mmCIF file of C-alpha atoms in Angstrom:
data_model
loop_
_atom_site.group_PDB
_atom_site.id
_atom_site.type_symbol
_atom_site.label_atom_id
_atom_site.label_comp_id
_atom_site.label_asym_id
_atom_site.label_seq_id
_atom_site.Cartn_x
_atom_site.Cartn_y
_atom_site.Cartn_z
ATOM 1 C CA MET A 1 75.881 26.330 123.510
ATOM 2 C CA LYS A 2 72.336 26.858 124.824
ATOM 3 C CA LYS A 3 69.808 27.286 122.247
ATOM 4 C CA SER A 4 69.362 30.770 121.212
ATOM 5 C CA LYS A 5 66.199 32.379 122.782
ATOM 6 C CA SER A 6 64.379 35.442 121.386
ATOM 7 C CA LEU A 7 63.186 37.767 123.888
ATOM 8 C CA LYS A 8 59.452 36.894 122.953
ATOM 9 C CA ARG A 9 60.061 33.251 124.002
ATOM 10 C CA MET A 10 61.873 34.130 127.053
ATOM 11 C CA LEU A 11 58.951 35.914 128.372
ATOM 12 C CA THR A 12 55.889 34.223 129.762
ATOM 13 C CA GLY A 13 53.440 37.025 129.213
ATOM 14 C CA THR A 14 52.716 39.034 126.194
ATOM 15 C CA ILE A 15 53.903 42.395 127.262
ATOM 16 C CA LEU A 16 57.542 43.158 128.629
ATOM 17 C CA ALA A 17 56.894 43.985 132.240
ATOM 18 C CA VAL A 18 57.975 47.302 133.664
ATOM 19 C CA SER A 19 60.410 45.902 135.826
ATOM 20 C CA THR A 20 63.588 44.977 134.044
ATOM 21 C CA PHE A 21 64.205 42.176 136.354
ATOM 22 C CA THR A 22 61.586 40.220 134.813
ATOM 23 C CA LEU A 23 63.808 39.727 131.783
ATOM 24 C CA VAL A 24 65.419 36.688 133.133
ATOM 25 C CA ALA A 25 67.716 34.123 131.275
ATOM 26 C CA CYS A 26 66.461 30.515 131.433
ATOM 27 C CA ASN A 27 70.080 29.579 132.726
ATOM 28 C CA SER A 28 71.878 31.599 135.159
ATOM 29 C CA SER A 29 75.594 32.245 134.628
ATOM 30 C CA GLU A 30 77.650 30.252 137.233
ATOM 31 C CA THR A 31 80.424 27.781 137.764
ATOM 32 C CA ASN A 32 79.334 24.180 137.892
ATOM 33 C CA SER A 33 81.103 20.948 138.025
ATOM 34 C CA ALA A 34 80.908 19.014 134.550
ATOM 35 C CA ALA A 35 79.707 15.557 134.612
ATOM 36 C CA SER A 36 82.654 14.212 132.655
ATOM 37 C CA GLY A 37 86.009 14.041 134.449
ATOM 38 C CA GLY A 38 84.884 16.313 137.278
ATOM 39 C CA GLU A 39 86.260 19.324 135.399
ATOM 40 C CA ASP A 40 84.806 22.722 136.411
ATOM 41 C CA VAL A 41 82.798 24.390 133.852
ATOM 42 C CA THR A 42 82.361 28.085 133.961
ATOM 43 C CA LYS A 43 78.918 29.424 132.597
ATOM 44 C CA ILE A 44 78.958 32.746 131.045
ATOM 45 C CA SER A 45 76.030 34.553 129.153
ATOM 46 C CA LEU A 46 76.089 36.627 126.056
ATOM 47 C CA TYR A 47 73.339 38.802 125.211
ATOM 48 C CA SER A 48 73.130 40.273 121.531
ATOM 49 C CA SER A 49 70.482 41.779 119.341
ATOM 50 C CA GLY A 50 70.250 42.822 115.698
ATOM 51 C CA SER A 51 69.336 41.262 112.558
ATOM 52 C CA GLN A 52 69.209 37.584 111.708
ATOM 53 C CA ASN A 53 72.472 37.436 110.375
ATOM 54 C CA VAL A 54 74.047 38.351 114.035
ATOM 55 C CA GLU A 55 71.960 35.548 115.479
ATOM 56 C CA THR A 56 73.341 33.104 112.852
ATOM 57 C CA PHE A 57 76.768 34.418 113.343
ATOM 58 C CA TRP A 58 77.026 33.739 116.911
ATOM 59 C CA GLU A 59 75.236 30.332 116.580
ATOM 60 C CA THR A 60 78.095 29.419 114.347
ATOM 61 C CA VAL A 61 80.795 30.869 116.597
ATOM 62 C CA ILE A 62 79.871 29.723 119.952
ATOM 63 C CA PRO A 63 79.860 25.949 119.369
ATOM 64 C CA LYS A 64 83.429 26.467 117.788
ATOM 65 C CA PHE A 65 84.373 28.162 120.833
ATOM 66 C CA GLU A 66 82.993 25.575 123.067
ATOM 67 C CA GLU A 67 84.549 22.741 121.273
ATOM 68 C CA ALA A 68 87.891 24.491 121.693
ATOM 69 C CA HIS A 69 87.354 25.380 125.268
ATOM 70 C CA LYS A 70 85.536 22.666 127.067
ATOM 71 C CA ASP A 71 85.661 24.357 130.452
ATOM 72 C CA ILE A 72 83.545 27.150 129.422
ATOM 73 C CA ASP A 73 79.769 27.092 128.554
ATOM 74 C CA VAL A 74 78.256 29.982 126.798
ATOM 75 C CA ASN A 75 74.532 30.709 127.155
ATOM 76 C CA PHE A 76 73.447 32.845 124.230
ATOM 77 C CA VAL A 77 70.445 34.986 124.467
ATOM 78 C CA PHE A 78 69.228 36.931 121.280
ATOM 79 C CA VAL A 79 66.871 39.711 121.671
ATOM 80 C CA PRO A 80 64.990 41.922 118.960
ATOM 81 C CA SER A 81 66.823 44.984 118.061
ATOM 82 C CA GLY A 82 65.577 48.312 119.294
ATOM 83 C CA THR A 83 63.453 47.969 122.568
ATOM 84 C CA GLY A 84 65.092 44.487 123.190
ATOM 85 C CA GLY A 85 68.462 45.860 123.573
ATOM 86 C CA GLN A 86 67.282 48.776 125.604
ATOM 87 C CA ALA A 87 65.629 46.301 128.048
ATOM 88 C CA THR A 88 69.004 44.335 128.458
ATOM 89 C CA ILE A 89 70.898 47.482 129.141
ATOM 90 C CA ASP A 90 68.220 48.589 131.584
ATOM 91 C CA ARG A 91 68.509 45.329 133.233
ATOM 92 C CA ILE A 92 72.359 45.726 133.897
ATOM 93 C CA VAL A 93 71.612 49.212 135.146
ATOM 94 C CA ALA A 94 69.038 48.011 137.602
ATOM 95 C CA ALA A 95 71.286 45.206 138.887
ATOM 96 C CA LYS A 96 73.991 47.657 139.388
ATOM 97 C CA LYS A 97 71.969 49.962 141.517
ATOM 98 C CA ALA A 98 70.647 47.027 143.629
ATOM 99 C CA ASN A 99 74.225 45.656 143.923
ATOM 100 C CA LYS A 100 73.092 42.367 142.504
ATOM 101 C CA ASP A 101 74.188 40.055 139.710
ATOM 102 C CA SER A 102 72.778 40.817 136.240
ATOM 103 C CA GLU A 103 73.486 37.344 135.127
ATOM 104 C CA ILE A 104 74.809 38.984 132.003
ATOM 105 C CA ASP A 105 78.592 38.511 131.294
ATOM 106 C CA ILE A 106 79.070 39.851 127.811
ATOM 107 C CA TYR A 107 76.689 42.480 126.252
ATOM 108 C CA GLU A 108 76.930 43.565 122.326
ATOM 109 C CA GLY A 109 75.825 47.163 122.113
ATOM 110 C CA ALA A 110 76.796 50.526 120.696
ATOM 111 C CA LEU A 111 79.184 53.286 121.641
ATOM 112 C CA ALA A 112 76.164 55.092 123.475
ATOM 113 C CA ASP A 113 76.155 52.032 125.901
ATOM 114 C CA ILE A 114 79.681 52.920 126.934
ATOM 115 C CA ILE A 115 78.536 56.673 127.592
ATOM 116 C CA ARG A 116 75.651 55.141 129.697
ATOM 117 C CA SER A 117 78.262 53.029 131.670
ATOM 118 C CA GLU A 118 79.880 56.157 132.789
ATOM 119 C CA GLU A 119 76.798 57.951 133.619
ATOM 120 C CA GLU A 120 75.718 54.869 135.832
ATOM 121 C CA GLY A 121 79.055 54.620 137.649
ATOM 122 C CA GLY A 122 80.555 51.787 135.687
ATOM 123 C CA LEU A 123 78.660 48.978 134.122
ATOM 124 C CA PHE A 124 81.495 47.418 132.214
ATOM 125 C CA TYR A 125 85.186 46.993 133.191
ATOM 126 C CA GLU A 126 88.440 47.866 131.510
ATOM 127 C CA LEU A 127 89.896 45.472 129.119
ATOM 128 C CA SER A 128 93.642 45.035 128.279
ATOM 129 C CA THR A 129 95.961 43.037 126.143
ATOM 130 C CA ASP A 130 97.256 41.567 129.408
ATOM 131 C CA SER A 131 94.226 39.277 129.366
ATOM 132 C CA ILE A 132 92.886 39.692 125.772
ATOM 133 C CA LYS A 133 96.168 39.415 123.624
ATOM 134 C CA ASN A 134 94.329 39.826 120.381
ATOM 135 C CA LEU A 135 93.118 43.384 121.317
ATOM 136 C CA GLU A 136 96.821 44.335 119.802
ATOM 137 C CA ASN A 137 95.313 43.408 116.458
ATOM 138 C CA VAL A 138 92.185 45.492 116.740
ATOM 139 C CA GLN A 139 92.151 48.462 114.172
ATOM 140 C CA ALA A 140 93.084 51.613 116.135
ATOM 141 C CA GLU A 141 90.445 53.838 114.610
ATOM 142 C CA ASN A 142 87.753 51.582 115.935
ATOM 143 C CA LEU A 143 89.053 51.773 119.420
ATOM 144 C CA GLU A 144 88.431 55.597 119.569
ATOM 145 C CA GLY A 145 85.876 56.443 122.202
ATOM 146 C CA THR A 146 85.672 52.972 123.953
ATOM 147 C CA GLN A 147 87.927 54.054 126.738
ATOM 148 C CA ASN A 148 89.057 50.300 126.745
ATOM 149 C CA LEU A 149 85.673 49.313 127.855
ATOM 150 C CA ALA A 150 84.670 47.353 124.649
ATOM 151 C CA VAL A 151 85.954 45.177 121.993
ATOM 152 C CA PRO A 152 85.146 46.449 118.370
ATOM 153 C CA TYR A 153 84.783 43.028 116.769
ATOM 154 C CA ARG A 154 83.089 43.855 113.424
ATOM 155 C CA ALA A 155 81.960 47.009 111.653
ATOM 156 C CA SER A 156 80.015 48.254 108.824
ATOM 157 C CA SER A 157 79.100 51.677 106.997
ATOM 158 C CA VAL A 158 76.577 53.464 105.015
ATOM 159 C CA VAL A 159 77.613 53.616 101.204
ATOM 160 C CA LEU A 160 76.025 54.428 97.916
ATOM 161 C CA ALA A 161 74.413 51.476 96.030
ATOM 162 C CA TYR A 162 73.806 52.157 92.436
ATOM 163 C CA ASN A 163 72.749 50.528 89.242
ATOM 164 C CA SER A 164 76.018 50.704 87.134
ATOM 165 C CA ASP A 165 74.011 50.356 83.722
ATOM 166 C CA LYS A 166 72.016 53.597 84.511
ATOM 167 C CA VAL A 167 74.624 55.547 86.391
ATOM 168 C CA LYS A 168 77.750 56.474 84.555
ATOM 169 C CA ASP A 169 78.539 59.747 86.339
ATOM 170 C CA VAL A 170 78.939 58.144 89.816
ATOM 171 C CA PRO A 171 79.185 60.694 92.544
ATOM 172 C CA THR A 172 82.370 60.963 94.394
ATOM 173 C CA THR A 173 81.551 63.699 96.940
ATOM 174 C CA ALA A 174 78.556 64.950 99.037
ATOM 175 C CA ALA A 175 78.240 67.951 96.567
ATOM 176 C CA GLU A 176 78.265 65.648 93.321
ATOM 177 C CA LEU A 177 75.512 63.409 94.855
ATOM 178 C CA ASN A 178 73.304 66.395 95.567
ATOM 179 C CA ALA A 179 73.772 67.630 92.035
ATOM 180 C CA TRP A 180 73.052 64.191 90.657
ATOM 181 C CA ILE A 181 69.818 64.056 92.468
ATOM 182 C CA GLU A 182 68.769 67.262 91.154
ATOM 183 C CA LYS A 183 69.747 66.311 87.553
ATOM 184 C CA ASN A 184 67.858 62.744 88.008
ATOM 185 C CA PRO A 185 64.623 63.414 89.585
ATOM 186 C CA GLY A 186 62.858 60.735 90.976
ATOM 187 C CA ARG A 187 65.822 58.363 90.707
ATOM 188 C CA PHE A 188 67.062 58.471 94.339
ATOM 189 C CA ALA A 189 65.415 57.448 97.385
ATOM 190 C CA TYR A 190 66.590 57.214 101.203
ATOM 191 C CA ASN A 191 64.588 55.492 103.749
ATOM 192 C CA ASP A 192 62.594 57.149 106.642
ATOM 193 C CA PRO A 193 65.493 57.846 108.976
ATOM 194 C CA ASN A 194 63.226 56.769 111.942
ATOM 195 C CA THR A 195 62.859 53.322 110.430
ATOM 196 C CA GLY A 196 66.384 52.488 109.445
ATOM 197 C CA GLY A 197 70.181 53.411 109.724
ATOM 198 C CA ALA A 198 70.856 53.981 106.191
ATOM 199 C CA GLY A 199 68.123 56.831 105.921
ATOM 200 C CA SER A 200 69.431 58.363 109.378
ATOM 201 C CA SER A 201 73.089 58.217 108.169
ATOM 202 C CA PHE A 202 72.092 60.194 104.971
ATOM 203 C CA VAL A 203 70.070 62.682 106.944
ATOM 204 C CA LEU A 204 72.800 63.088 109.727
ATOM 205 C CA SER A 205 75.574 63.059 106.982
ATOM 206 C CA THR A 206 73.886 65.774 104.859
ATOM 207 C CA VAL A 207 73.098 68.161 107.850
ATOM 208 C CA TYR A 208 76.598 67.596 109.537
ATOM 209 C CA ASN A 209 78.264 68.180 106.085
ATOM 210 C CA GLU A 210 77.685 71.810 106.582
ATOM 211 C CA LEU A 211 79.436 71.910 110.010
ATOM 212 C CA ASP A 212 82.967 71.834 110.976
ATOM 213 C CA ASP A 213 84.827 68.336 111.101
ATOM 214 C CA ASN A 214 84.490 68.281 114.878
ATOM 215 C CA ALA A 215 81.018 68.783 115.109
ATOM 216 C CA MET A 216 80.342 65.015 115.032
ATOM 217 C CA ASN A 217 81.784 64.839 118.452
ATOM 218 C CA VAL A 218 79.724 67.646 119.960
ATOM 219 C CA GLN A 219 76.999 66.503 122.568
ATOM 220 C CA ASP A 220 76.082 70.094 123.615
ATOM 221 C CA GLU A 221 72.373 70.756 122.415
ATOM 222 C CA SER A 222 73.460 74.260 121.365
ATOM 223 C CA ILE A 223 74.723 72.779 118.120
ATOM 224 C CA MET A 224 71.093 72.216 117.256
ATOM 225 C CA LYS A 225 71.043 75.861 116.123
ATOM 226 C CA SER A 226 73.580 75.139 113.312
ATOM 227 C CA TRP A 227 71.319 72.425 111.782
ATOM 228 C CA ASP A 228 69.240 74.787 109.672
ATOM 229 C CA LYS A 229 71.413 74.750 106.466
ATOM 230 C CA GLY A 230 71.621 71.138 106.350
ATOM 231 C CA ILE A 231 67.869 70.798 106.967
ATOM 232 C CA GLN A 232 67.174 73.231 104.220
ATOM 233 C CA ILE A 233 69.221 71.135 101.725
ATOM 234 C CA LEU A 234 66.865 68.197 102.668
ATOM 235 C CA LYS A 235 63.864 70.013 102.053
ATOM 236 C CA ASP A 236 64.869 71.246 98.698
ATOM 237 C CA MET A 237 65.906 67.728 97.656
ATOM 238 C CA ALA A 238 62.571 66.374 98.371
ATOM 239 C CA PRO A 239 60.932 67.216 95.324
ATOM 240 C CA ASN A 240 63.560 65.479 93.454
ATOM 241 C CA LEU A 241 63.520 62.163 95.431
ATOM 242 C CA TYR A 242 61.388 59.069 94.474
ATOM 243 C CA LYS A 243 57.804 59.954 93.698
ATOM 244 C CA SER A 244 58.561 63.644 94.859
ATOM 245 C CA GLY A 245 59.460 62.898 98.297
ATOM 246 C CA VAL A 246 58.363 59.299 99.385
ATOM 247 C CA TYR A 247 60.549 57.817 102.257
ATOM 248 C CA PRO A 248 60.131 54.156 102.228
ATOM 249 C CA LYS A 249 60.067 52.197 105.532
ATOM 250 C CA LYS A 250 63.257 50.620 106.742
ATOM 251 C CA ASN A 251 66.566 49.933 105.131
ATOM 252 C CA GLN A 252 65.089 46.953 103.146
ATOM 253 C CA GLY A 253 62.486 49.372 101.550
ATOM 254 C CA THR A 254 64.977 51.469 99.470
ATOM 255 C CA VAL A 255 67.039 48.106 98.767
ATOM 256 C CA ASP A 256 63.849 46.794 97.227
ATOM 257 C CA LEU A 257 63.370 49.912 95.096
ATOM 258 C CA LEU A 258 66.819 49.672 93.720
ATOM 259 C CA ALA A 259 66.450 45.940 93.154
ATOM 260 C CA ASN A 260 63.170 46.593 91.181
ATOM 261 C CA GLY A 261 64.710 49.189 89.048
ATOM 262 C CA GLU A 262 62.276 51.965 90.480
ATOM 263 C CA VAL A 263 65.324 53.921 91.415
ATOM 264 C CA ASP A 264 68.960 54.003 90.318
ATOM 265 C CA MET A 265 70.724 54.952 93.556
ATOM 266 C CA ILE A 266 70.269 54.594 97.427
ATOM 267 C CA PRO A 267 72.283 55.020 100.642
ATOM 268 C CA ALA A 268 72.562 51.340 102.049
ATOM 269 C CA TRP A 269 74.382 49.486 104.716
ATOM 270 C CA SER A 270 77.718 47.921 103.317
ATOM 271 C CA ASP A 271 77.153 44.595 104.803
ATOM 272 C CA MET A 272 73.167 44.439 103.750
ATOM 273 C CA ALA A 273 73.921 45.389 100.320
ATOM 274 C CA LEU A 274 77.191 43.004 99.865
ATOM 275 C CA GLU A 275 75.032 40.071 101.208
ATOM 276 C CA GLN A 276 72.040 40.692 98.789
ATOM 277 C CA ILE A 277 74.373 41.180 95.979
ATOM 278 C CA ASN A 278 76.009 37.844 96.748
ATOM 279 C CA SER A 279 72.666 36.070 97.050
ATOM 280 C CA LYS A 280 71.222 37.593 93.950
ATOM 281 C CA LEU A 281 68.552 39.708 95.581
ATOM 282 C CA LEU A 282 70.270 42.724 94.009
ATOM 283 C CA PRO A 283 71.362 42.551 90.471
ATOM 284 C CA ASP A 284 74.902 42.026 89.309
ATOM 285 C CA THR A 285 74.729 45.603 88.029
ATOM 286 C CA THR A 286 74.644 46.831 91.576
ATOM 287 C CA LYS A 287 77.859 48.497 92.578
ATOM 288 C CA LEU A 288 78.920 50.257 95.836
ATOM 289 C CA THR A 289 81.016 53.317 96.689
ATOM 290 C CA GLN A 290 81.806 55.663 99.319
ATOM 291 C CA ILE A 291 81.823 59.312 99.029
ATOM 292 C CA ASP A 292 83.723 62.308 100.582
ATOM 293 C CA PRO A 293 82.802 63.140 103.384
ATOM 294 C CA ALA A 294 81.944 59.689 104.060
ATOM 295 C CA PHE A 295 78.739 58.414 105.430
ATOM 296 C CA THR A 296 78.444 57.432 108.978
ATOM 297 C CA GLY A 297 79.130 53.798 110.253
ATOM 298 C CA GLY A 298 80.961 52.257 113.097
ATOM 299 C CA PRO A 299 81.693 48.996 114.933
ATOM 300 C CA ALA A 300 79.541 46.748 116.943
ATOM 301 C CA TYR A 301 80.943 46.306 120.493
ATOM 302 C CA LEU A 302 81.259 43.611 122.934
ATOM 303 C CA MET A 303 81.452 44.765 126.709
ATOM 304 C CA ALA A 304 82.231 42.730 129.719
ATOM 305 C CA VAL A 305 79.761 43.427 132.490
ATOM 306 C CA ASP A 306 81.256 44.028 135.925
ATOM 307 C CA ASN A 307 79.386 41.238 138.011
ATOM 308 C CA GLY A 308 82.259 40.709 140.582
ATOM 309 C CA ASN A 309 82.919 37.183 139.501
ATOM 310 C CA ASP A 310 86.495 36.517 138.972
ATOM 311 C CA GLU A 311 86.111 33.104 137.208
ATOM 312 C CA ARG A 312 83.366 34.428 134.805
ATOM 313 C CA LYS A 313 85.493 37.360 134.106
ATOM 314 C CA GLU A 314 88.310 35.088 133.067
ATOM 315 C CA ALA A 315 86.255 33.032 130.816
ATOM 316 C CA SER A 316 84.476 36.018 129.284
ATOM 317 C CA GLU A 317 87.842 37.590 128.394
ATOM 318 C CA THR A 318 88.918 34.091 126.979
ATOM 319 C CA PHE A 319 85.666 34.359 124.774
ATOM 320 C CA LEU A 320 86.523 37.976 123.617
ATOM 321 C CA ASP A 321 90.054 36.984 122.736
ATOM 322 C CA TYR A 322 88.585 34.140 120.632
ATOM 323 C CA VAL A 323 86.311 36.580 118.902
ATOM 324 C CA LEU A 324 89.320 38.368 117.552
ATOM 325 C CA THR A 325 91.236 35.498 116.104
ATOM 326 C CA GLN A 326 91.660 35.453 112.228
ATOM 327 C CA ASP A 327 89.354 32.350 111.857
ATOM 328 C CA VAL A 328 86.512 34.204 113.571
ATOM 329 C CA GLN A 329 87.126 37.458 111.771
ATOM 330 C CA LYS A 330 87.103 35.663 108.399
ATOM 331 C CA LEU A 331 83.564 34.486 109.388
ATOM 332 C CA VAL A 332 82.628 38.272 109.955
ATOM 333 C CA ILE A 333 83.622 38.843 106.359
ATOM 334 C CA ASP A 334 82.158 35.620 104.787
ATOM 335 C CA THR A 335 78.761 35.318 106.779
ATOM 336 C CA MET A 336 78.002 38.723 107.703
ATOM 337 C CA TYR A 337 79.714 40.798 104.916
ATOM 338 C CA GLY A 338 80.886 42.965 107.701
ATOM 339 C CA TYR A 339 84.140 44.808 108.062
ATOM 340 C CA PRO A 340 86.702 42.972 110.401
ATOM 341 C CA GLY A 341 87.516 44.158 113.680
ATOM 342 C CA ILE A 342 91.023 43.228 113.460
ATOM 343 C CA LYS A 343 93.621 45.039 110.843
ATOM 344 C CA TRP A 344 92.952 44.211 107.285
ATOM 345 C CA ASP A 345 96.483 43.210 106.522
ATOM 346 C CA LEU A 346 96.062 40.203 108.870
ATOM 347 C CA LEU A 347 93.429 38.718 106.685
ATOM 348 C CA PRO A 348 93.872 37.064 103.311
ATOM 349 C CA ALA A 349 94.302 39.269 100.208
ATOM 350 C CA GLU A 350 91.202 37.758 98.590
ATOM 351 C CA ASP A 351 89.153 38.952 101.462
ATOM 352 C CA GLN A 352 90.592 42.463 101.316
ATOM 353 C CA LYS A 353 89.689 42.656 97.753
ATOM 354 C CA LYS A 354 85.817 42.023 98.419
ATOM 355 C CA PHE A 355 85.715 45.185 100.335
ATOM 356 C CA GLU A 356 87.951 47.194 98.010
ATOM 357 C CA ALA A 357 84.906 49.312 96.703
ATOM 358 C CA VAL A 358 83.715 50.433 99.966
ATOM 359 C CA SER A 359 87.258 50.572 101.836
ATOM 360 C CA GLY A 360 87.014 54.343 102.033
ATOM 361 C CA GLY A 361 86.028 54.110 105.464
ATOM 362 C CA TYR A 362 83.302 55.905 107.313
ATOM 363 C CA ARG A 363 82.693 58.736 110.031
ATOM 364 C CA THR A 364 81.588 57.929 113.590
ATOM 365 C CA PHE A 365 78.989 59.868 115.110
ATOM 366 C CA ASN A 366 79.467 60.735 118.832
ATOM 367 C CA GLY A 367 76.859 63.129 119.577
ATOM 368 C CA GLY A 368 74.661 60.880 121.615
ATOM 369 C CA ASP A 369 70.945 61.705 121.951
ATOM 370 C CA LEU A 370 71.665 64.437 119.277
ATOM 371 C CA ALA A 371 71.001 61.973 116.493
ATOM 372 C CA SER A 372 67.467 61.110 117.803
ATOM 373 C CA GLU A 373 66.745 64.841 118.083
ATOM 374 C CA LEU A 374 67.766 65.331 114.521
ATOM 375 C CA MET A 375 65.376 62.745 113.452
ATOM 376 C CA LYS A 376 62.461 64.567 115.186
ATOM 377 C CA VAL A 377 63.559 67.710 113.376
ATOM 378 C CA TRP A 378 63.562 66.007 110.145
ATOM 379 C CA GLN A 379 60.145 64.535 110.721
ATOM 380 C CA LYS A 380 58.616 67.929 111.589
ATOM 381 C CA GLU A 381 60.358 70.103 108.826
ATOM 382 C CA VAL A 382 61.192 67.846 106.063
ATOM 383 C CA ALA A 383 58.710 64.756 106.095
ATOM 384 C CA SER A 384 55.730 66.881 106.700
ATOM 385 C CA GLN A 385 56.302 69.475 104.117
#
């Protein structure tokens, strides 16, 4: 495995150039002859982004893969979440339009990138169990919306994290949660939804709880007219939140409040909360639960870029199949505290037990750009009041 590079280290300047073609990997993806035994080695590249645990995960998995598949070399490029991921997908798009090789073989992204692929005439190619046998073990619900263009190799969801010493009447529904917040002023917080997914999930869930079940799959902007009721709930809730409506920055901001005892309940990412409970950053009294209707969540997806090189395609598919093996999926649980991509019953009972408190699942938001539009409305009508 080539050493992981951050986007910052990859650039020679201090500013990301306007042209996406300046984002160049240090090692191109190509097929070379290995020095030992004359065996051909196929080089492929994996571009990923996210938190530190994502980088650490791949730096653990890739050497294991290369040891088992000595004819494939994986160049791993890790870029910061947010703009870094956007720059990568923009590079793939630019290469497609120029009919050039993006030199990116596998891209870790979101469901929105699959939609972007369609809009751009096909950035990724269709995957099947013919070449990736372990796809048959993937949880069926995680494949929804992928159109066979992605491998959902892990998942996480937003859940309620609470101090079990203080909270005895644990909410089980959204209505009960809203009532608890009203009865316990100052003891609940959610982070600014524009700075972290836990807060945005809370806002989105609160608004869409007031709409019909299929609303989360609607991408027509006309649905924005139906947001008023949910937005009013958030406005009415504000005086009963932490410090009468203070929204901490980032997911970690509310986790810190819970850890310090300044609040008793927050929405939090399941993997983040489980990891911090395990590492004692959150006290043992911290418990997690999912409510009904569930908060949003979803898988992280691996997509194979259509670069027209058959050898690299085959190598990429071998890697994707490896990621879905039970050994790697156990690493998802043990090192990332994420939900596995494969079916739960294929994993040891002890691993299934670790997640029983948050196994109520999640809802997936398929509204595309409407999520960012909702956050703008929240900023204008809720945060500024």
